[in-house]
PDB file of C-alpha atoms and ligand atoms in Angstrom:
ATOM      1  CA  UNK O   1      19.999  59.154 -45.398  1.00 64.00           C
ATOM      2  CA  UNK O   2      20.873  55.689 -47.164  1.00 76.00           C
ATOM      3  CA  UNK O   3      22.910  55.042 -49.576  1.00 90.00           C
ATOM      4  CA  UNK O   4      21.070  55.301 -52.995  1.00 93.00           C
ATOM      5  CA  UNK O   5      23.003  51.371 -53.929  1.00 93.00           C
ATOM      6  CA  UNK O   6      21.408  50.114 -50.699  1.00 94.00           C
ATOM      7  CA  UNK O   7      17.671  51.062 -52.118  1.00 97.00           C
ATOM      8  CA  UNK O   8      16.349  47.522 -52.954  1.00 97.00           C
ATOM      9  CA  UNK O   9      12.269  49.324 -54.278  1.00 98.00           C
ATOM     10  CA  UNK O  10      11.937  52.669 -55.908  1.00 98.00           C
ATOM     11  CA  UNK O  11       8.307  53.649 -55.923  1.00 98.00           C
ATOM     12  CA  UNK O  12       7.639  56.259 -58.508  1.00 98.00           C
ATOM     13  CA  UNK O  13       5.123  59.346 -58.846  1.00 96.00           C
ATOM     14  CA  UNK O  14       4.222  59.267 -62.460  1.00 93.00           C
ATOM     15  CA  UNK O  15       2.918  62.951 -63.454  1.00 90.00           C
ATOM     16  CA  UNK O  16       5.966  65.607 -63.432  1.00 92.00           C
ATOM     17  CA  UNK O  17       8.542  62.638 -62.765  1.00 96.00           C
ATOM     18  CA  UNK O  18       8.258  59.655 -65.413  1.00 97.00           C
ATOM     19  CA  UNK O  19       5.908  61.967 -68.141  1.00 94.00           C
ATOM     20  CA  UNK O  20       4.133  65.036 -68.702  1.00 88.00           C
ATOM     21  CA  UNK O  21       1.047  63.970 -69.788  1.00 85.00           C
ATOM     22  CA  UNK O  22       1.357  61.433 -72.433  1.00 89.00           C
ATOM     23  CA  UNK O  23       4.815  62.096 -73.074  1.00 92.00           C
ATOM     24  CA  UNK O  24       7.790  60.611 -71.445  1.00 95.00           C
ATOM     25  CA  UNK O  25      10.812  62.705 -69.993  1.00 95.00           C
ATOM     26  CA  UNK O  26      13.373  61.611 -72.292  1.00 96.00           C
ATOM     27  CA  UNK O  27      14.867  58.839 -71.123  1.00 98.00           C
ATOM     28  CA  UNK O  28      12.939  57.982 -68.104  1.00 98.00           C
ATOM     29  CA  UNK O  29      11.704  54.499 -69.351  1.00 98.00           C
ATOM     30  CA  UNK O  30      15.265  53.489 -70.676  1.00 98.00           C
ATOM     31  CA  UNK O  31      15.781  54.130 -66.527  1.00 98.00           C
ATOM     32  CA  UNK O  32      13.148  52.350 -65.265  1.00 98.00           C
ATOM     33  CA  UNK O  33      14.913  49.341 -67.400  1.00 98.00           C
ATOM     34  CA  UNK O  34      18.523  50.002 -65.971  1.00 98.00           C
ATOM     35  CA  UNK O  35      16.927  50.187 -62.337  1.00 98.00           C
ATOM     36  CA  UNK O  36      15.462  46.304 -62.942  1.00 98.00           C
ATOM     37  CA  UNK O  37      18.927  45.390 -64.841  1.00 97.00           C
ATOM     38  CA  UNK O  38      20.722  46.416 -61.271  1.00 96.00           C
ATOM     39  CA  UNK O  39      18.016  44.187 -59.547  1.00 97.00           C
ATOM     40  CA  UNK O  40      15.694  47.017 -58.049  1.00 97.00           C
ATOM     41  CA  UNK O  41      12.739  46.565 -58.031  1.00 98.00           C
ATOM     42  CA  UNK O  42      10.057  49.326 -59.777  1.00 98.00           C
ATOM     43  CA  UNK O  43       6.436  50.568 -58.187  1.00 98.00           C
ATOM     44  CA  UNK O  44       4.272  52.840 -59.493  1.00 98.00           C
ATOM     45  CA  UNK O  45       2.417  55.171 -56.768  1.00 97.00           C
ATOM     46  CA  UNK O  46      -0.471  57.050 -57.494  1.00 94.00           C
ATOM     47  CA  UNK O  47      -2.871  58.822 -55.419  1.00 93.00           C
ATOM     48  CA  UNK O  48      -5.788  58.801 -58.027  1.00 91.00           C
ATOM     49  CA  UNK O  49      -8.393  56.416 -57.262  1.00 91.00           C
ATOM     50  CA  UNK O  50     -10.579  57.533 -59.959  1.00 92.00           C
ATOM     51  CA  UNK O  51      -8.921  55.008 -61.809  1.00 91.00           C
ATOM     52  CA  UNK O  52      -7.824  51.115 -61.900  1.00 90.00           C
ATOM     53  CA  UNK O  53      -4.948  49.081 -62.278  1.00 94.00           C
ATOM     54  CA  UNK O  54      -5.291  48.445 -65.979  1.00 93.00           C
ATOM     55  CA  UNK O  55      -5.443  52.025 -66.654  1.00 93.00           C
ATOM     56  CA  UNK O  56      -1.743  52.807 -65.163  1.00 95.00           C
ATOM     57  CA  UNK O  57      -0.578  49.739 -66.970  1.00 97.00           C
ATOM     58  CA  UNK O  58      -1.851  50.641 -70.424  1.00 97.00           C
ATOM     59  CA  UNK O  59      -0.555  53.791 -69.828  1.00 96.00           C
ATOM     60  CA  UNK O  60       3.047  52.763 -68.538  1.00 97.00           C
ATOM     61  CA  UNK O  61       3.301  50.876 -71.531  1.00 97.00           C
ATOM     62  CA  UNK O  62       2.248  53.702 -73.790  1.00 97.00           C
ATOM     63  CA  UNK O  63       5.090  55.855 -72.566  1.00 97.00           C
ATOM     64  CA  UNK O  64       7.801  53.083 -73.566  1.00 97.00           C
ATOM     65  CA  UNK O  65       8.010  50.808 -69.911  1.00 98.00           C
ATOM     66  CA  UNK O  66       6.711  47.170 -69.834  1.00 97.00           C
ATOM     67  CA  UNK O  67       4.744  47.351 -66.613  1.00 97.00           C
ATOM     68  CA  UNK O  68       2.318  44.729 -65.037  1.00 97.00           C
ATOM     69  CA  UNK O  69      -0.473  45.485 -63.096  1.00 96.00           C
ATOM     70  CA  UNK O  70       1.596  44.066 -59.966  1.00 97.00           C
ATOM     71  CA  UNK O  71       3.941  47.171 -60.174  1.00 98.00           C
ATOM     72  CA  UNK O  72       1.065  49.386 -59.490  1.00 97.00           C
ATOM     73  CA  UNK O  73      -0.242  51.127 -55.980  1.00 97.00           C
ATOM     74  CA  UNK O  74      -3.568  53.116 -56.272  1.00 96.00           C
ATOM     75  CA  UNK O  75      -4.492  55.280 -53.078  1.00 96.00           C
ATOM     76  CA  UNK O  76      -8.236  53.149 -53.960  1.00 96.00           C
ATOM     77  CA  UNK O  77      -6.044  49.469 -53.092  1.00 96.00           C
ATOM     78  CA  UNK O  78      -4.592  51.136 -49.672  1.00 97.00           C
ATOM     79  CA  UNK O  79      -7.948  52.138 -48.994  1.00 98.00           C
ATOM     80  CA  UNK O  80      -9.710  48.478 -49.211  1.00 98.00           C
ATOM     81  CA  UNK O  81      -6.828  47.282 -47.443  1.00 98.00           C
ATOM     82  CA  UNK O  82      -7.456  49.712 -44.238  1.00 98.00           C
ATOM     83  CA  UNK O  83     -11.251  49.214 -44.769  1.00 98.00           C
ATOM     84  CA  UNK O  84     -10.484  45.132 -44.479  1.00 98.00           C
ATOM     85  CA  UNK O  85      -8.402  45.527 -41.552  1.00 97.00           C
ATOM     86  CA  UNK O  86     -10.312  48.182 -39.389  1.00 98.00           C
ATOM     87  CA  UNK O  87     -14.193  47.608 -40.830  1.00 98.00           C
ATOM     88  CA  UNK O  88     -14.517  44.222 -41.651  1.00 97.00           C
ATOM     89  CA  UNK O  89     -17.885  43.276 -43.140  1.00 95.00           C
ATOM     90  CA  UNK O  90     -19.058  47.209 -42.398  1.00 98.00           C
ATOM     91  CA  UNK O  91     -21.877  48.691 -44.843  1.00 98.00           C
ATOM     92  CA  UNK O  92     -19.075  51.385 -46.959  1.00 98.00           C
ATOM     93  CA  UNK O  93     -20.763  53.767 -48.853  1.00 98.00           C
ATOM     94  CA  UNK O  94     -18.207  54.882 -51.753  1.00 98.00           C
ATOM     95  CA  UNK O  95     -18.336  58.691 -53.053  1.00 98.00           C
ATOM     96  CA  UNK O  96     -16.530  57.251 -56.170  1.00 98.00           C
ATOM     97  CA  UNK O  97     -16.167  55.771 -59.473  1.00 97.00           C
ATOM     98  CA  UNK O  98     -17.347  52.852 -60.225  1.00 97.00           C
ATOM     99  CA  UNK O  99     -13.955  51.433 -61.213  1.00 96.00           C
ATOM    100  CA  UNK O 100     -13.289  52.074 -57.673  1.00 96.00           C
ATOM    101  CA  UNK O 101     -16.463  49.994 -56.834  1.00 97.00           C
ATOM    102  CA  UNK O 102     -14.913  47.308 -59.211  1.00 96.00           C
ATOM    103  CA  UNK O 103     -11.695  47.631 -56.985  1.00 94.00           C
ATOM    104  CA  UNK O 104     -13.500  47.371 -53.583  1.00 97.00           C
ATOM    105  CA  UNK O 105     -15.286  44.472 -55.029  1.00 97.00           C
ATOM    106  CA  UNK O 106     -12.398  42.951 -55.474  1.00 95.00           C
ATOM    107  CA  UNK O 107     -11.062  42.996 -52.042  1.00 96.00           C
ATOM    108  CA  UNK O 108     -15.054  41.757 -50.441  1.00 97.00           C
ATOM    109  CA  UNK O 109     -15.823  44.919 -49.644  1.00 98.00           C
ATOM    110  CA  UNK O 110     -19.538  44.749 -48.504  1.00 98.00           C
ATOM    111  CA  UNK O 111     -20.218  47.932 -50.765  1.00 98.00           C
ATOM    112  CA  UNK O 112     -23.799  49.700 -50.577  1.00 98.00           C
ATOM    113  CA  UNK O 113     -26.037  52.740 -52.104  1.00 97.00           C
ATOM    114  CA  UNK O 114     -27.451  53.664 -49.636  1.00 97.00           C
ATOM    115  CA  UNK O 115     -27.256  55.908 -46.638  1.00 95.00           C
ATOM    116  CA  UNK O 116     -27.528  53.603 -43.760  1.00 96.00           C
ATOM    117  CA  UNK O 117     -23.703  52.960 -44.238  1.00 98.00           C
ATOM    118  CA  UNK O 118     -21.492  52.054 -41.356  1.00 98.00           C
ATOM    119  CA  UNK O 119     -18.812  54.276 -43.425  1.00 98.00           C
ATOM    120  CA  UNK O 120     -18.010  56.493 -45.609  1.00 98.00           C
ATOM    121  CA  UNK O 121     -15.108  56.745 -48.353  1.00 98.00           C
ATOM    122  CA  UNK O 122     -14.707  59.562 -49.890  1.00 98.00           C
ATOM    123  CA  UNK O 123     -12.392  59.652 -53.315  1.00 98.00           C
ATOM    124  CA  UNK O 124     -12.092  61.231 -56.740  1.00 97.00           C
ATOM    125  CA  UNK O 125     -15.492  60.844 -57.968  1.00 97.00           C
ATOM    126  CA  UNK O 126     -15.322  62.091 -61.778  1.00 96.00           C
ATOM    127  CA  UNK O 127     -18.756  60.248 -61.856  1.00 97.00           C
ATOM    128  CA  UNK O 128     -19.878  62.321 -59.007  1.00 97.00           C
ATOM    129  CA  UNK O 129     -24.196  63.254 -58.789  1.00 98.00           C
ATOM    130  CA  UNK O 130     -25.638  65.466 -56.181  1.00 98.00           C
ATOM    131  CA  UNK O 131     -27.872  62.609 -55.551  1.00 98.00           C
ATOM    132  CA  UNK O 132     -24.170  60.912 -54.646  1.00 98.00           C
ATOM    133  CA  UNK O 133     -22.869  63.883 -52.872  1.00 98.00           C
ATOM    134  CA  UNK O 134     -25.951  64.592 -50.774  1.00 98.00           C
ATOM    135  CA  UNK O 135     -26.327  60.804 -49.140  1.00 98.00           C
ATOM    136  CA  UNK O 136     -22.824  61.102 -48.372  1.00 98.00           C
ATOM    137  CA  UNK O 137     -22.561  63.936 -46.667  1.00 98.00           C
ATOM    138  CA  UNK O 138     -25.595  62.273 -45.230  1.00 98.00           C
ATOM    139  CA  UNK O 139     -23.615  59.319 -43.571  1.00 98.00           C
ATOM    140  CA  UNK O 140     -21.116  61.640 -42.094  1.00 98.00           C
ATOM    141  CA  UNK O 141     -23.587  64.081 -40.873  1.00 98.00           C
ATOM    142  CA  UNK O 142     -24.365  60.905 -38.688  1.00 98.00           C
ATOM    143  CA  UNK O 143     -21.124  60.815 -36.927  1.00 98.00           C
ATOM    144  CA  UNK O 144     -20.113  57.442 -39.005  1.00 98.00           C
ATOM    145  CA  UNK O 145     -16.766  57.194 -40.038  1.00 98.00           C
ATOM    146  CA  UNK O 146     -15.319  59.102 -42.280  1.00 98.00           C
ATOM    147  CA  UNK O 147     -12.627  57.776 -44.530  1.00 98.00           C
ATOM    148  CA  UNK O 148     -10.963  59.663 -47.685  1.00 98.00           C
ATOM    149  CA  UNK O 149      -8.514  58.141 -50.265  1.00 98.00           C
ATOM    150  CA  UNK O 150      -6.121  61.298 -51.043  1.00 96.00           C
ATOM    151  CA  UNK O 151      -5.663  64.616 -49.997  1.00 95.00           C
ATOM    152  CA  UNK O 152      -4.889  66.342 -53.277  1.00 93.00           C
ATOM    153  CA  UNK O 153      -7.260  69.318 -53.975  1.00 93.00           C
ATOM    154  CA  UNK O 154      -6.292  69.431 -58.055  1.00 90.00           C
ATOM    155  CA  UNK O 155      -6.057  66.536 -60.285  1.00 88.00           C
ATOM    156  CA  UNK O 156      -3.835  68.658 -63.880  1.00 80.00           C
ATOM    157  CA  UNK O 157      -5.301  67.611 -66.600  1.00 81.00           C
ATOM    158  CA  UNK O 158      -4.846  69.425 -70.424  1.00 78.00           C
ATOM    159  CA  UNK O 159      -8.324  71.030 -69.807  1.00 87.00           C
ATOM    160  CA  UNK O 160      -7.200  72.490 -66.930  1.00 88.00           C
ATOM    161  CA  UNK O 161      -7.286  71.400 -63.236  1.00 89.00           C
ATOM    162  CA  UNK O 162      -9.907  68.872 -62.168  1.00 92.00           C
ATOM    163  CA  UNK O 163     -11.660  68.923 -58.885  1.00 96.00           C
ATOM    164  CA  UNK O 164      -9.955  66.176 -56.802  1.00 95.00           C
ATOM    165  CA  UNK O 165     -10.872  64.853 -53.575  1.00 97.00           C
ATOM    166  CA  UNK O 166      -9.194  67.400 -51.409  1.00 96.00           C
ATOM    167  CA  UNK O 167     -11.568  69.794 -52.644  1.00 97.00           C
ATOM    168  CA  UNK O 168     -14.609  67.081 -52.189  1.00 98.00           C
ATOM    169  CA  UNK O 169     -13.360  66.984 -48.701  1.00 98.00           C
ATOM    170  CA  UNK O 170     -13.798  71.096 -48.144  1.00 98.00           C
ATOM    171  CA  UNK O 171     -17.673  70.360 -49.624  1.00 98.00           C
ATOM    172  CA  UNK O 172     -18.036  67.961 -47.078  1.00 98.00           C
ATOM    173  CA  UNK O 173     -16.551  70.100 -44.049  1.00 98.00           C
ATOM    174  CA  UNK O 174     -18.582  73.108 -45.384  1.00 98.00           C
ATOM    175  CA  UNK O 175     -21.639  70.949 -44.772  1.00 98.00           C
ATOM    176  CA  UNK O 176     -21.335  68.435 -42.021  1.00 98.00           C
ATOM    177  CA  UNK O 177     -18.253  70.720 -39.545  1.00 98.00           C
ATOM    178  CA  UNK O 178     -16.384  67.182 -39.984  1.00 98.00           C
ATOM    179  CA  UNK O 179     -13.142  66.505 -41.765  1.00 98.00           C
ATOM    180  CA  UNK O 180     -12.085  63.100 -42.175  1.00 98.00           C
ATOM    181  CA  UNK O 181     -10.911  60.765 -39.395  1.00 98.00           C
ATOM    182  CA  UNK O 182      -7.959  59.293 -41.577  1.00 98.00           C
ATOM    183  CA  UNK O 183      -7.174  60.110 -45.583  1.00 98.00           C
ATOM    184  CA  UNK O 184      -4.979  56.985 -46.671  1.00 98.00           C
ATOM    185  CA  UNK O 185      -3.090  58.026 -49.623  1.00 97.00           C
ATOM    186  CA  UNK O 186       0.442  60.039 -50.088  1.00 96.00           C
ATOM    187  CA  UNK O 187       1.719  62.002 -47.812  1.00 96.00           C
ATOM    188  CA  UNK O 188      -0.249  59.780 -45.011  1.00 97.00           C
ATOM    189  CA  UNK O 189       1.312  56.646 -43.143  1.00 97.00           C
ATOM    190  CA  UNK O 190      -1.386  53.964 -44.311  1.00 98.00           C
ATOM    191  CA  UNK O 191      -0.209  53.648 -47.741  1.00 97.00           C
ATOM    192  CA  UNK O 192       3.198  53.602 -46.784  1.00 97.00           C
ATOM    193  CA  UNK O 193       2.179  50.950 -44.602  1.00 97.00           C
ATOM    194  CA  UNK O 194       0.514  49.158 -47.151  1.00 98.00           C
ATOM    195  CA  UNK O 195       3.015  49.763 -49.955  1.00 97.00           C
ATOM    196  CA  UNK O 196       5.986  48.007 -47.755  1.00 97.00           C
ATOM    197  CA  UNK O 197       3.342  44.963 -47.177  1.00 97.00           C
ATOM    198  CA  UNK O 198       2.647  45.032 -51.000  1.00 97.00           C
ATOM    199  CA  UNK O 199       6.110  45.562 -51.942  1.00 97.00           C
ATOM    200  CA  UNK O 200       7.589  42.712 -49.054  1.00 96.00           C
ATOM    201  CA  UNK O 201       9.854  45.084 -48.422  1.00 96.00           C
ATOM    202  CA  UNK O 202      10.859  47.174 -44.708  1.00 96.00           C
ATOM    203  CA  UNK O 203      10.512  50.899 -45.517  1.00 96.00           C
ATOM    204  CA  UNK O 204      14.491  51.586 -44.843  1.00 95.00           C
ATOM    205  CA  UNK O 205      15.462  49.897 -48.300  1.00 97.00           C
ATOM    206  CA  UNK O 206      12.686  51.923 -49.750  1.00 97.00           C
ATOM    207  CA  UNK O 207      12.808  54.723 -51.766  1.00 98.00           C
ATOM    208  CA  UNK O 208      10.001  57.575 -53.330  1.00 98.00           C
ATOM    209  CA  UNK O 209      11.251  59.377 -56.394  1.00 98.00           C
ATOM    210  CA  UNK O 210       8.523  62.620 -57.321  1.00 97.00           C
ATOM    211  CA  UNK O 211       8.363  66.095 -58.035  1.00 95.00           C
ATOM    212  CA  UNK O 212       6.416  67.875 -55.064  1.00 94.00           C
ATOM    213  CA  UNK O 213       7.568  68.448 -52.102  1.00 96.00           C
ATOM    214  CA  UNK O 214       4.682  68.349 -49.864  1.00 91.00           C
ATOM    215  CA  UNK O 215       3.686  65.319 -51.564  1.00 91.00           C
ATOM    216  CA  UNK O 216       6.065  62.910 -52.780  1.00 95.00           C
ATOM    217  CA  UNK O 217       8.856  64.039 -50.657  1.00 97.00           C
ATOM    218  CA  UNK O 218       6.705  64.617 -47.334  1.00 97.00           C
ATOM    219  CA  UNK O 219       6.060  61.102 -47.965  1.00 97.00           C
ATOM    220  CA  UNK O 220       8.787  59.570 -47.962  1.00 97.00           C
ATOM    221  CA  UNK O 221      11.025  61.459 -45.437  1.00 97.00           C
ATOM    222  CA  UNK O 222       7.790  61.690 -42.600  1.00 97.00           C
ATOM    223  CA  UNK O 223       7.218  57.301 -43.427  1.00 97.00           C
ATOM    224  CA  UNK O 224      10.992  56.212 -43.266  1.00 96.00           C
ATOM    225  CA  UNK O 225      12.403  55.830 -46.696  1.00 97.00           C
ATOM    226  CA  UNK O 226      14.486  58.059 -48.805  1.00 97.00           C
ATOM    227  CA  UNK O 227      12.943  60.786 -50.498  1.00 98.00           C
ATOM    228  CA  UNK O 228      13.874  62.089 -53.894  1.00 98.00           C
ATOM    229  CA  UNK O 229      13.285  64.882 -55.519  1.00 98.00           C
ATOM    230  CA  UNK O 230      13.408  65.406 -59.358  1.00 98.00           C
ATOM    231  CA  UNK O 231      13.185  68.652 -60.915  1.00 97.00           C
ATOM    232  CA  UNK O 232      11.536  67.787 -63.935  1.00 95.00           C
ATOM    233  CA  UNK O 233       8.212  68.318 -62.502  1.00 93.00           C
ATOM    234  CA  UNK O 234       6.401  70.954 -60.335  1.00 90.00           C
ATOM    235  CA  UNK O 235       9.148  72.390 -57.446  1.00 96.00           C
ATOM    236  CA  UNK O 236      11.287  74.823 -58.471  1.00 96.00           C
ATOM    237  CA  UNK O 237      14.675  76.260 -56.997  1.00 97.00           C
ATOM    238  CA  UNK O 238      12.925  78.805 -54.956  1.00 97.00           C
ATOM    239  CA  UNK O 239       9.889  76.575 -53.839  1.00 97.00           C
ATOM    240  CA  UNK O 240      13.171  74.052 -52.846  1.00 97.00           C
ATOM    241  CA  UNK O 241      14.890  76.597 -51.020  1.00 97.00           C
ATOM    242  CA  UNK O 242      11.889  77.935 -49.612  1.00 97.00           C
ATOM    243  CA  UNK O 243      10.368  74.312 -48.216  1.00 97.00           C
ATOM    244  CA  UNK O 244      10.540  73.523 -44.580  1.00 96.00           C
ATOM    245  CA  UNK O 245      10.411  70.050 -46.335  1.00 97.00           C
ATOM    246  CA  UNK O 246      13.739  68.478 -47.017  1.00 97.00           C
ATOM    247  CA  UNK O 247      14.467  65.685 -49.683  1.00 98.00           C
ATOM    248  CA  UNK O 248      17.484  63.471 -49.123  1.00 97.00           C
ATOM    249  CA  UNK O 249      18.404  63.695 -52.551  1.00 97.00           C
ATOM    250  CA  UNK O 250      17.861  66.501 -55.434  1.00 98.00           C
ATOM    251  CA  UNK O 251      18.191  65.373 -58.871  1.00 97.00           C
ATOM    252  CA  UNK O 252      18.053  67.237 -62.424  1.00 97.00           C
ATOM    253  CA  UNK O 253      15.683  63.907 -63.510  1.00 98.00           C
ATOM    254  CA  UNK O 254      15.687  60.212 -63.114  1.00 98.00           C
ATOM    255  CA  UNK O 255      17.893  59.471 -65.371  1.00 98.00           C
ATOM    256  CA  UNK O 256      20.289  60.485 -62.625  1.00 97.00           C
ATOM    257  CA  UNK O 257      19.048  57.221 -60.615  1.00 97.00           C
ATOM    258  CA  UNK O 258      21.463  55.517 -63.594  1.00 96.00           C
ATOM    259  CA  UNK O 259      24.278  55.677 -62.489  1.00 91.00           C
ATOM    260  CA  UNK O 260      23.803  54.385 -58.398  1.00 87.00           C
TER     261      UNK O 260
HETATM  262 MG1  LIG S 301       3.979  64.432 -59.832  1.00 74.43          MG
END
């Protein structure tokens, strides 16, 4: 367990941590500010690669917090970044948005319809068809590899929970007998490998600050940094008690993080 003074990057889960919804825990942005006055650096990490960079940024700076689009980690970046490294110049089909598209475009991946794919990504498709669903189950029915962004089964919305890709990813079993070969986002090592490249930082003087356990925390006790947990969010005192997963730190809310 470090020493919280010794943390040079706190990366932060947004929902349940920094805001519920579109409103801020109170005083989590006059935090985030204190954090960069101490000279620690700030990430945003988000599993959600329904969405892009822009998105998180508008919405950072709707809740109070200058960010730039350089602050922000999407499970859909860590994803093109494994894709680059172990299928370069492979056929990817992408069960996704077409943000994501825009995303994978960005980093030359060689993106395609249809289902003679050397891969397949699967993410949180809130554009999904069954036209969509049907080529991709397709490509994995094949035996290709199969490569999915997140693990979370929900996505909370104020309409109620959204099907995320965890759920996607039961479809797909259901049909094919095949779960992914690797899912990239939190609580899994290859975005914590590509956060510390992103961040030019070693994973030791890195910290994750979020509300769930088996998420956040999970993530960043299993990947080498210091895991903390706020209870502002989702875990409660029993759930805490409870968890065979333990945070190095417990704090009432962020705001705690002032005074290191
Ligand atoms: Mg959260």
């Amino acid at each position: 367990m470090k020493n919280l003074h010794d943390i040079d990057v706190f990366l932060f889960d947004m929902d349940g941590t920094l805001n519920m919804g579109e409103q801020p825990i109170d005083g989590a942005m006059e935090t985030l500010r204190i954090l960069n006055q101490k000279g620690k650096q700030v990430f945003f990490v988000t599993n959600n690669s329904s969405k892009a960079r822009a998105d998180y940024v508008q919405k950072i700076n709707r809740l109070g917090y200058h960010a730039v689009e350089e602050q922000i980690i999407t499970s859909g970046m860590a994803t093109a970044s494994y894709l680059n490294k172990h299928y370069p110049n492979q056929k990817i089909y992408v069960l996704g948005t077409q943000t994501l598209k825009n995303e994978f475009l960005s980093y030359h991946i060689n993106i395609t319809e249809e289902e003679d794919a050397d891969v397949m990504v699967l993410a949180f498709d809130t554009e999904l068809t069954y036209e969509k669903l049907w080529k991709a189950t397709n490509v994995v029915g094949k035996g290709k590899p199969y490569v999915a962004t997140h693990p979370d089964f929900v996505c909370p919305s104020d309409r109620g929970n959204m099907p995320d890709a965890g759920s996607y990813i039961a479809l797909v079993e259901k049909t094919t007998g095949r779960l992914p070969d690797v899912v990239i986002g939190k609580p899994y090592a290859p975005i914590a490998e590509f956060t510390a490249d992103f961040c030019k930082a070693s994973l030791d003087k890195m910290a994750f600050v979020g509300d769930r356990l088996y998420t956040d925390i999970r993530f960043g006790v299993e990947n080498g940094m210091t895991g903390i947990l706020v209870m502002t969010g989702e875990t409660t005192k029993e759930m805490l008690a409870e968890s065979s997963v333990r945070p190095d730190y417990v704090l009432d809310s962020v705001n705690a993080l002032r005074d290191i």
